[in-house]
mmCIF file with all atom_site columns, C-alpha atoms in Angstrom:
data_model
loop_
_atom_site.group_PDB
_atom_site.id
_atom_site.type_symbol
_atom_site.label_atom_id
_atom_site.label_alt_id
_atom_site.label_comp_id
_atom_site.label_asym_id
_atom_site.label_entity_id
_atom_site.label_seq_id
_atom_site.pdbx_PDB_ins_code
_atom_site.Cartn_x
_atom_site.Cartn_y
_atom_site.Cartn_z
_atom_site.occupancy
_atom_site.B_iso_or_equiv
_atom_site.pdbx_formal_charge
_atom_site.auth_seq_id
_atom_site.auth_comp_id
_atom_site.auth_asym_id
_atom_site.auth_atom_id
_atom_site.pdbx_PDB_model_num
ATOM 1   C CA . MET T 1 1   ? 79.322 136.099 131.517 1.00 0.00 ? 278 MET T CA 1
ATOM 2   C CA . ALA T 1 2   ? 76.591 135.487 129.223 1.00 0.00 ? 279 ALA T CA 1
ATOM 3   C CA . ASP T 1 3   ? 76.882 134.261 125.659 1.00 0.00 ? 280 ASP T CA 1
ATOM 4   C CA . VAL T 1 4   ? 73.912 135.114 123.579 1.00 0.00 ? 281 VAL T CA 1
ATOM 5   C CA . ALA T 1 5   ? 74.115 133.357 120.224 1.00 0.00 ? 282 ALA T CA 1
ATOM 6   C CA . GLY T 1 6   ? 71.264 134.976 118.124 1.00 0.00 ? 283 GLY T CA 1
ATOM 7   C CA . ALA T 1 7   ? 68.232 137.214 118.069 1.00 0.00 ? 284 ALA T CA 1
ATOM 8   C CA . GLU T 1 8   ? 64.491 136.874 117.732 1.00 0.00 ? 285 GLU T CA 1
ATOM 9   C CA . GLY T 1 9   ? 62.637 139.268 115.538 1.00 0.00 ? 286 GLY T CA 1
ATOM 10  C CA . ASP T 1 10  ? 61.747 141.387 117.873 1.00 0.00 ? 287 ASP T CA 1
ATOM 11  C CA . GLY T 1 11  ? 65.185 141.805 119.708 1.00 0.00 ? 288 GLY T CA 1
ATOM 12  C CA . VAL T 1 12  ? 67.851 139.931 121.743 1.00 0.00 ? 289 VAL T CA 1
ATOM 13  C CA . ARG T 1 13  ? 67.220 138.969 125.390 1.00 0.00 ? 290 ARG T CA 1
ATOM 14  C CA . LEU T 1 14  ? 70.676 139.809 127.116 1.00 0.00 ? 291 LEU T CA 1
ATOM 15  C CA . CYS T 1 15  ? 70.015 138.649 130.817 1.00 0.00 ? 292 CYS T CA 1
ATOM 16  C CA . GLY T 1 16  ? 67.090 138.465 133.447 1.00 0.00 ? 293 GLY T CA 1
ATOM 17  C CA . ILE T 1 17  ? 66.523 141.736 135.231 1.00 0.00 ? 294 ILE T CA 1
ATOM 18  C CA . ALA T 1 18  ? 67.530 140.294 138.621 1.00 0.00 ? 295 ALA T CA 1
ATOM 19  C CA . ALA T 1 19  ? 70.979 139.355 137.018 1.00 0.00 ? 296 ALA T CA 1
ATOM 20  C CA . VAL T 1 20  ? 71.712 143.096 136.931 1.00 0.00 ? 297 VAL T CA 1
ATOM 21  C CA . ARG T 1 21  ? 69.928 144.410 140.108 1.00 0.00 ? 298 ARG T CA 1
ATOM 22  C CA . GLU T 1 22  ? 73.196 143.912 142.181 1.00 0.00 ? 299 GLU T CA 1
ATOM 23  C CA . ARG T 1 23  ? 76.074 144.625 139.648 1.00 0.00 ? 300 ARG T CA 1
ATOM 24  C CA . PRO T 1 24  ? 77.026 144.834 136.022 1.00 0.00 ? 301 PRO T CA 1
ATOM 25  C CA . VAL T 1 25  ? 76.916 141.735 133.803 1.00 0.00 ? 302 VAL T CA 1
ATOM 26  C CA . ARG T 1 26  ? 79.139 140.859 130.749 1.00 0.00 ? 303 ARG T CA 1
ATOM 27  C CA . VAL T 1 27  ? 77.120 139.487 127.974 1.00 0.00 ? 304 VAL T CA 1
ATOM 28  C CA . VAL T 1 28  ? 78.675 138.618 124.439 1.00 0.00 ? 305 VAL T CA 1
ATOM 29  C CA . ILE T 1 29  ? 76.833 138.570 121.382 1.00 0.00 ? 306 ILE T CA 1
ATOM 30  C CA . GLY T 1 30  ? 78.015 138.420 117.739 1.00 0.00 ? 307 GLY T CA 1
ATOM 31  C CA . GLY T 1 31  ? 81.291 138.617 119.234 1.00 0.00 ? 308 GLY T CA 1
ATOM 32  C CA . GLN T 1 32  ? 80.937 141.852 120.693 1.00 0.00 ? 309 GLN T CA 1
ATOM 33  C CA . ALA T 1 33  ? 81.086 142.133 124.598 1.00 0.00 ? 310 ALA T CA 1
ATOM 34  C CA . LEU T 1 34  ? 78.621 143.938 126.393 1.00 0.00 ? 311 LEU T CA 1
ATOM 35  C CA . VAL T 1 35  ? 78.052 145.223 129.792 1.00 0.00 ? 312 VAL T CA 1
ATOM 36  C CA . VAL T 1 36  ? 74.546 145.384 131.066 1.00 0.00 ? 313 VAL T CA 1
ATOM 37  C CA . TRP T 1 37  ? 73.734 147.362 134.123 1.00 0.00 ? 314 TRP T CA 1
ATOM 38  C CA . MET T 1 38  ? 70.844 149.031 135.904 1.00 0.00 ? 315 MET T CA 1
ATOM 39  C CA . THR T 1 39  ? 70.515 152.815 136.495 1.00 0.00 ? 316 THR T CA 1
ATOM 40  C CA . SER T 1 40  ? 69.460 154.378 139.926 1.00 0.00 ? 317 SER T CA 1
ATOM 41  C CA . ASP T 1 41  ? 65.888 154.582 138.620 1.00 0.00 ? 318 ASP T CA 1
ATOM 42  C CA . GLY T 1 42  ? 65.910 151.163 137.481 1.00 0.00 ? 319 GLY T CA 1
ATOM 43  C CA . GLY T 1 43  ? 66.380 151.671 133.692 1.00 0.00 ? 320 GLY T CA 1
ATOM 44  C CA . PRO T 1 44  ? 68.669 149.400 131.962 1.00 0.00 ? 321 PRO T CA 1
ATOM 45  C CA . ARG T 1 45  ? 71.745 150.404 130.152 1.00 0.00 ? 322 ARG T CA 1
ATOM 46  C CA . VAL T 1 46  ? 74.007 148.489 127.801 1.00 0.00 ? 323 VAL T CA 1
ATOM 47  C CA . PHE T 1 47  ? 77.849 149.732 126.944 1.00 0.00 ? 324 PHE T CA 1
ATOM 48  C CA . ALA T 1 48  ? 80.725 148.078 125.176 1.00 0.00 ? 325 ALA T CA 1
ATOM 49  C CA . ASP T 1 49  ? 82.184 146.266 127.842 1.00 0.00 ? 326 ASP T CA 1
ATOM 50  C CA . ARG T 1 50  ? 85.651 148.432 127.463 1.00 0.00 ? 327 ARG T CA 1
ATOM 51  C CA . CYS T 1 51  ? 86.790 151.120 129.275 1.00 0.00 ? 328 CYS T CA 1
ATOM 52  C CA . PRO T 1 52  ? 87.711 153.941 126.640 1.00 0.00 ? 329 PRO T CA 1
ATOM 53  C CA . HIS T 1 53  ? 90.695 155.248 128.818 1.00 0.00 ? 330 HIS T CA 1
ATOM 54  C CA . ARG T 1 54  ? 92.344 151.665 129.527 1.00 0.00 ? 331 ARG T CA 1
ATOM 55  C CA . ASP T 1 55  ? 90.567 148.844 127.978 1.00 0.00 ? 332 ASP T CA 1
ATOM 56  C CA . ALA T 1 56  ? 89.594 147.485 131.213 1.00 0.00 ? 333 ALA T CA 1
ATOM 57  C CA . ARG T 1 57  ? 86.388 145.215 131.462 1.00 0.00 ? 334 ARG T CA 1
ATOM 58  C CA . LEU T 1 58  ? 83.485 147.550 132.925 1.00 0.00 ? 335 LEU T CA 1
ATOM 59  C CA . SER T 1 59  ? 81.849 144.645 133.951 1.00 0.00 ? 336 SER T CA 1
ATOM 60  C CA . ALA T 1 60  ? 84.242 143.905 136.430 1.00 0.00 ? 337 ALA T CA 1
ATOM 61  C CA . GLY T 1 61  ? 83.424 147.258 137.904 1.00 0.00 ? 338 GLY T CA 1
ATOM 62  C CA . TYR T 1 62  ? 80.218 148.415 140.128 1.00 0.00 ? 339 TYR T CA 1
ATOM 63  C CA . VAL T 1 63  ? 77.689 150.911 140.060 1.00 0.00 ? 340 VAL T CA 1
ATOM 64  C CA . ALA T 1 64  ? 77.858 153.965 142.239 1.00 0.00 ? 341 ALA T CA 1
ATOM 65  C CA . ASP T 1 65  ? 75.708 156.899 142.580 1.00 0.00 ? 342 ASP T CA 1
ATOM 66  C CA . GLY T 1 66  ? 74.037 156.209 139.217 1.00 0.00 ? 343 GLY T CA 1
ATOM 67  C CA . ARG T 1 67  ? 77.331 155.761 137.355 1.00 0.00 ? 344 ARG T CA 1
ATOM 68  C CA . LEU T 1 68  ? 79.402 152.921 136.071 1.00 0.00 ? 345 LEU T CA 1
ATOM 69  C CA . VAL T 1 69  ? 82.455 152.664 137.467 1.00 0.00 ? 346 VAL T CA 1
ATOM 70  C CA . CYS T 1 70  ? 85.474 151.036 135.781 1.00 0.00 ? 347 CYS T CA 1
ATOM 71  C CA . PRO T 1 71  ? 87.654 148.708 138.150 1.00 0.00 ? 348 PRO T CA 1
ATOM 72  C CA . PHE T 1 72  ? 91.177 150.013 136.688 1.00 0.00 ? 349 PHE T CA 1
ATOM 73  C CA . HIS T 1 73  ? 91.475 153.605 137.521 1.00 0.00 ? 350 HIS T CA 1
ATOM 74  C CA . LEU T 1 74  ? 88.051 154.288 139.154 1.00 0.00 ? 351 LEU T CA 1
ATOM 75  C CA . TRP T 1 75  ? 86.742 156.367 136.203 1.00 0.00 ? 352 TRP T CA 1
ATOM 76  C CA . ALA T 1 76  ? 82.709 156.743 136.095 1.00 0.00 ? 353 ALA T CA 1
ATOM 77  C CA . PHE T 1 77  ? 80.520 156.756 133.364 1.00 0.00 ? 354 PHE T CA 1
ATOM 78  C CA . ASP T 1 78  ? 76.810 158.470 133.556 1.00 0.00 ? 355 ASP T CA 1
ATOM 79  C CA . GLU T 1 79  ? 73.846 156.795 131.990 1.00 0.00 ? 356 GLU T CA 1
ATOM 80  C CA . ALA T 1 80  ? 74.637 158.344 128.561 1.00 0.00 ? 357 ALA T CA 1
ATOM 81  C CA . GLY T 1 81  ? 78.186 156.726 128.707 1.00 0.00 ? 358 GLY T CA 1
ATOM 82  C CA . ARG T 1 82  ? 80.191 159.933 129.104 1.00 0.00 ? 359 ARG T CA 1
ATOM 83  C CA . ALA T 1 83  ? 83.013 159.917 131.648 1.00 0.00 ? 360 ALA T CA 1
ATOM 84  C CA . VAL T 1 84  ? 82.426 162.085 134.887 1.00 0.00 ? 361 VAL T CA 1
ATOM 85  C CA . GLY T 1 85  ? 85.018 163.553 136.999 1.00 0.00 ? 362 GLY T CA 1
ATOM 86  C CA . PRO T 1 86  ? 85.199 163.668 140.875 1.00 0.00 ? 363 PRO T CA 1
ATOM 87  C CA . ASP T 1 87  ? 84.101 167.232 140.578 1.00 0.00 ? 364 ASP T CA 1
ATOM 88  C CA . GLY T 1 88  ? 80.878 165.960 138.376 1.00 0.00 ? 365 GLY T CA 1
ATOM 89  C CA . ALA T 1 89  ? 82.073 167.517 135.306 1.00 0.00 ? 366 ALA T CA 1
ATOM 90  C CA . THR T 1 90  ? 81.688 165.207 132.083 1.00 0.00 ? 367 THR T CA 1
ATOM 91  C CA . HIS T 1 91  ? 84.405 164.824 129.641 1.00 0.00 ? 368 HIS T CA 1
ATOM 92  C CA . PRO T 1 92  ? 82.689 164.810 126.039 1.00 0.00 ? 369 PRO T CA 1
ATOM 93  C CA . THR T 1 93  ? 85.838 163.056 124.472 1.00 0.00 ? 370 THR T CA 1
ATOM 94  C CA . CYS T 1 94  ? 85.826 159.944 126.716 1.00 0.00 ? 371 CYS T CA 1
ATOM 95  C CA . ILE T 1 95  ? 82.582 158.135 125.896 1.00 0.00 ? 372 ILE T CA 1
ATOM 96  C CA . VAL T 1 96  ? 81.719 154.603 126.162 1.00 0.00 ? 373 VAL T CA 1
ATOM 97  C CA . ARG T 1 97  ? 79.710 153.070 123.301 1.00 0.00 ? 374 ARG T CA 1
ATOM 98  C CA . ARG T 1 98  ? 76.178 152.917 124.283 1.00 0.00 ? 375 ARG T CA 1
ATOM 99  C CA . PHE T 1 99  ? 73.423 150.437 122.669 1.00 0.00 ? 376 PHE T CA 1
ATOM 100 C CA . ASP T 1 100 ? 69.726 151.157 123.187 1.00 0.00 ? 377 ASP T CA 1
ATOM 101 C CA . ALA T 1 101 ? 68.053 148.772 125.752 1.00 0.00 ? 378 ALA T CA 1
ATOM 102 C CA . ARG T 1 102 ? 64.455 148.251 127.093 1.00 0.00 ? 379 ARG T CA 1
ATOM 103 C CA . LEU T 1 103 ? 63.102 145.950 129.864 1.00 0.00 ? 380 LEU T CA 1
ATOM 104 C CA . ARG T 1 104 ? 60.748 143.236 128.854 1.00 0.00 ? 381 ARG T CA 1
ATOM 105 C CA . ASP T 1 105 ? 59.378 139.929 130.165 1.00 0.00 ? 382 ASP T CA 1
ATOM 106 C CA . GLY T 1 106 ? 61.639 139.813 133.022 1.00 0.00 ? 383 GLY T CA 1
ATOM 107 C CA . GLY T 1 107 ? 64.807 140.552 130.921 1.00 0.00 ? 384 GLY T CA 1
ATOM 108 C CA . VAL T 1 108 ? 66.907 143.164 129.528 1.00 0.00 ? 385 VAL T CA 1
ATOM 109 C CA . TRP T 1 109 ? 66.987 143.370 125.585 1.00 0.00 ? 386 TRP T CA 1
ATOM 110 C CA . ILE T 1 110 ? 68.346 145.162 122.865 1.00 0.00 ? 387 ILE T CA 1
ATOM 111 C CA . ASP T 1 111 ? 67.252 145.369 119.313 1.00 0.00 ? 388 ASP T CA 1
ATOM 112 C CA . ALA T 1 112 ? 70.590 144.651 117.897 1.00 0.00 ? 389 ALA T CA 1
ATOM 113 C CA . VAL T 1 113 ? 74.346 145.118 118.262 1.00 0.00 ? 390 VAL T CA 1
ATOM 114 C CA . THR T 1 114 ? 73.899 148.609 116.754 1.00 0.00 ? 391 THR T CA 1
ATOM 115 C CA . GLU T 1 115 ? 75.762 151.667 118.291 1.00 0.00 ? 392 GLU T CA 1
ATOM 116 C CA . ARG T 1 116 ? 73.631 154.658 119.746 1.00 0.00 ? 393 ARG T CA 1
ATOM 117 C CA . GLU T 1 117 ? 74.678 157.927 117.786 1.00 0.00 ? 394 GLU T CA 1
#
């Protein structure tokens, strides 16, 4: 787990890209626990580190088929944070909080801990 204390004027560096290539990483910023992970096309995603189903840490899970999988009941979440069932159907009422992220200077950055609408 990384603990990030503050932000620069142009964002907050959460972790290095190499740290999240293999598995999700937990980062705490401003008291907010986040999980950083990479999509199948190499794009960064940052979600709240809490499964909406049973409050498990998503950072203890893994990425499979481009989805973040919760370790508790194996619920999977797509790149938009929506729960995806085994049949591929999304469940619009079960959504993980998502934060905008970008790659820069070898790291994963966010502007602030502001939820994406």
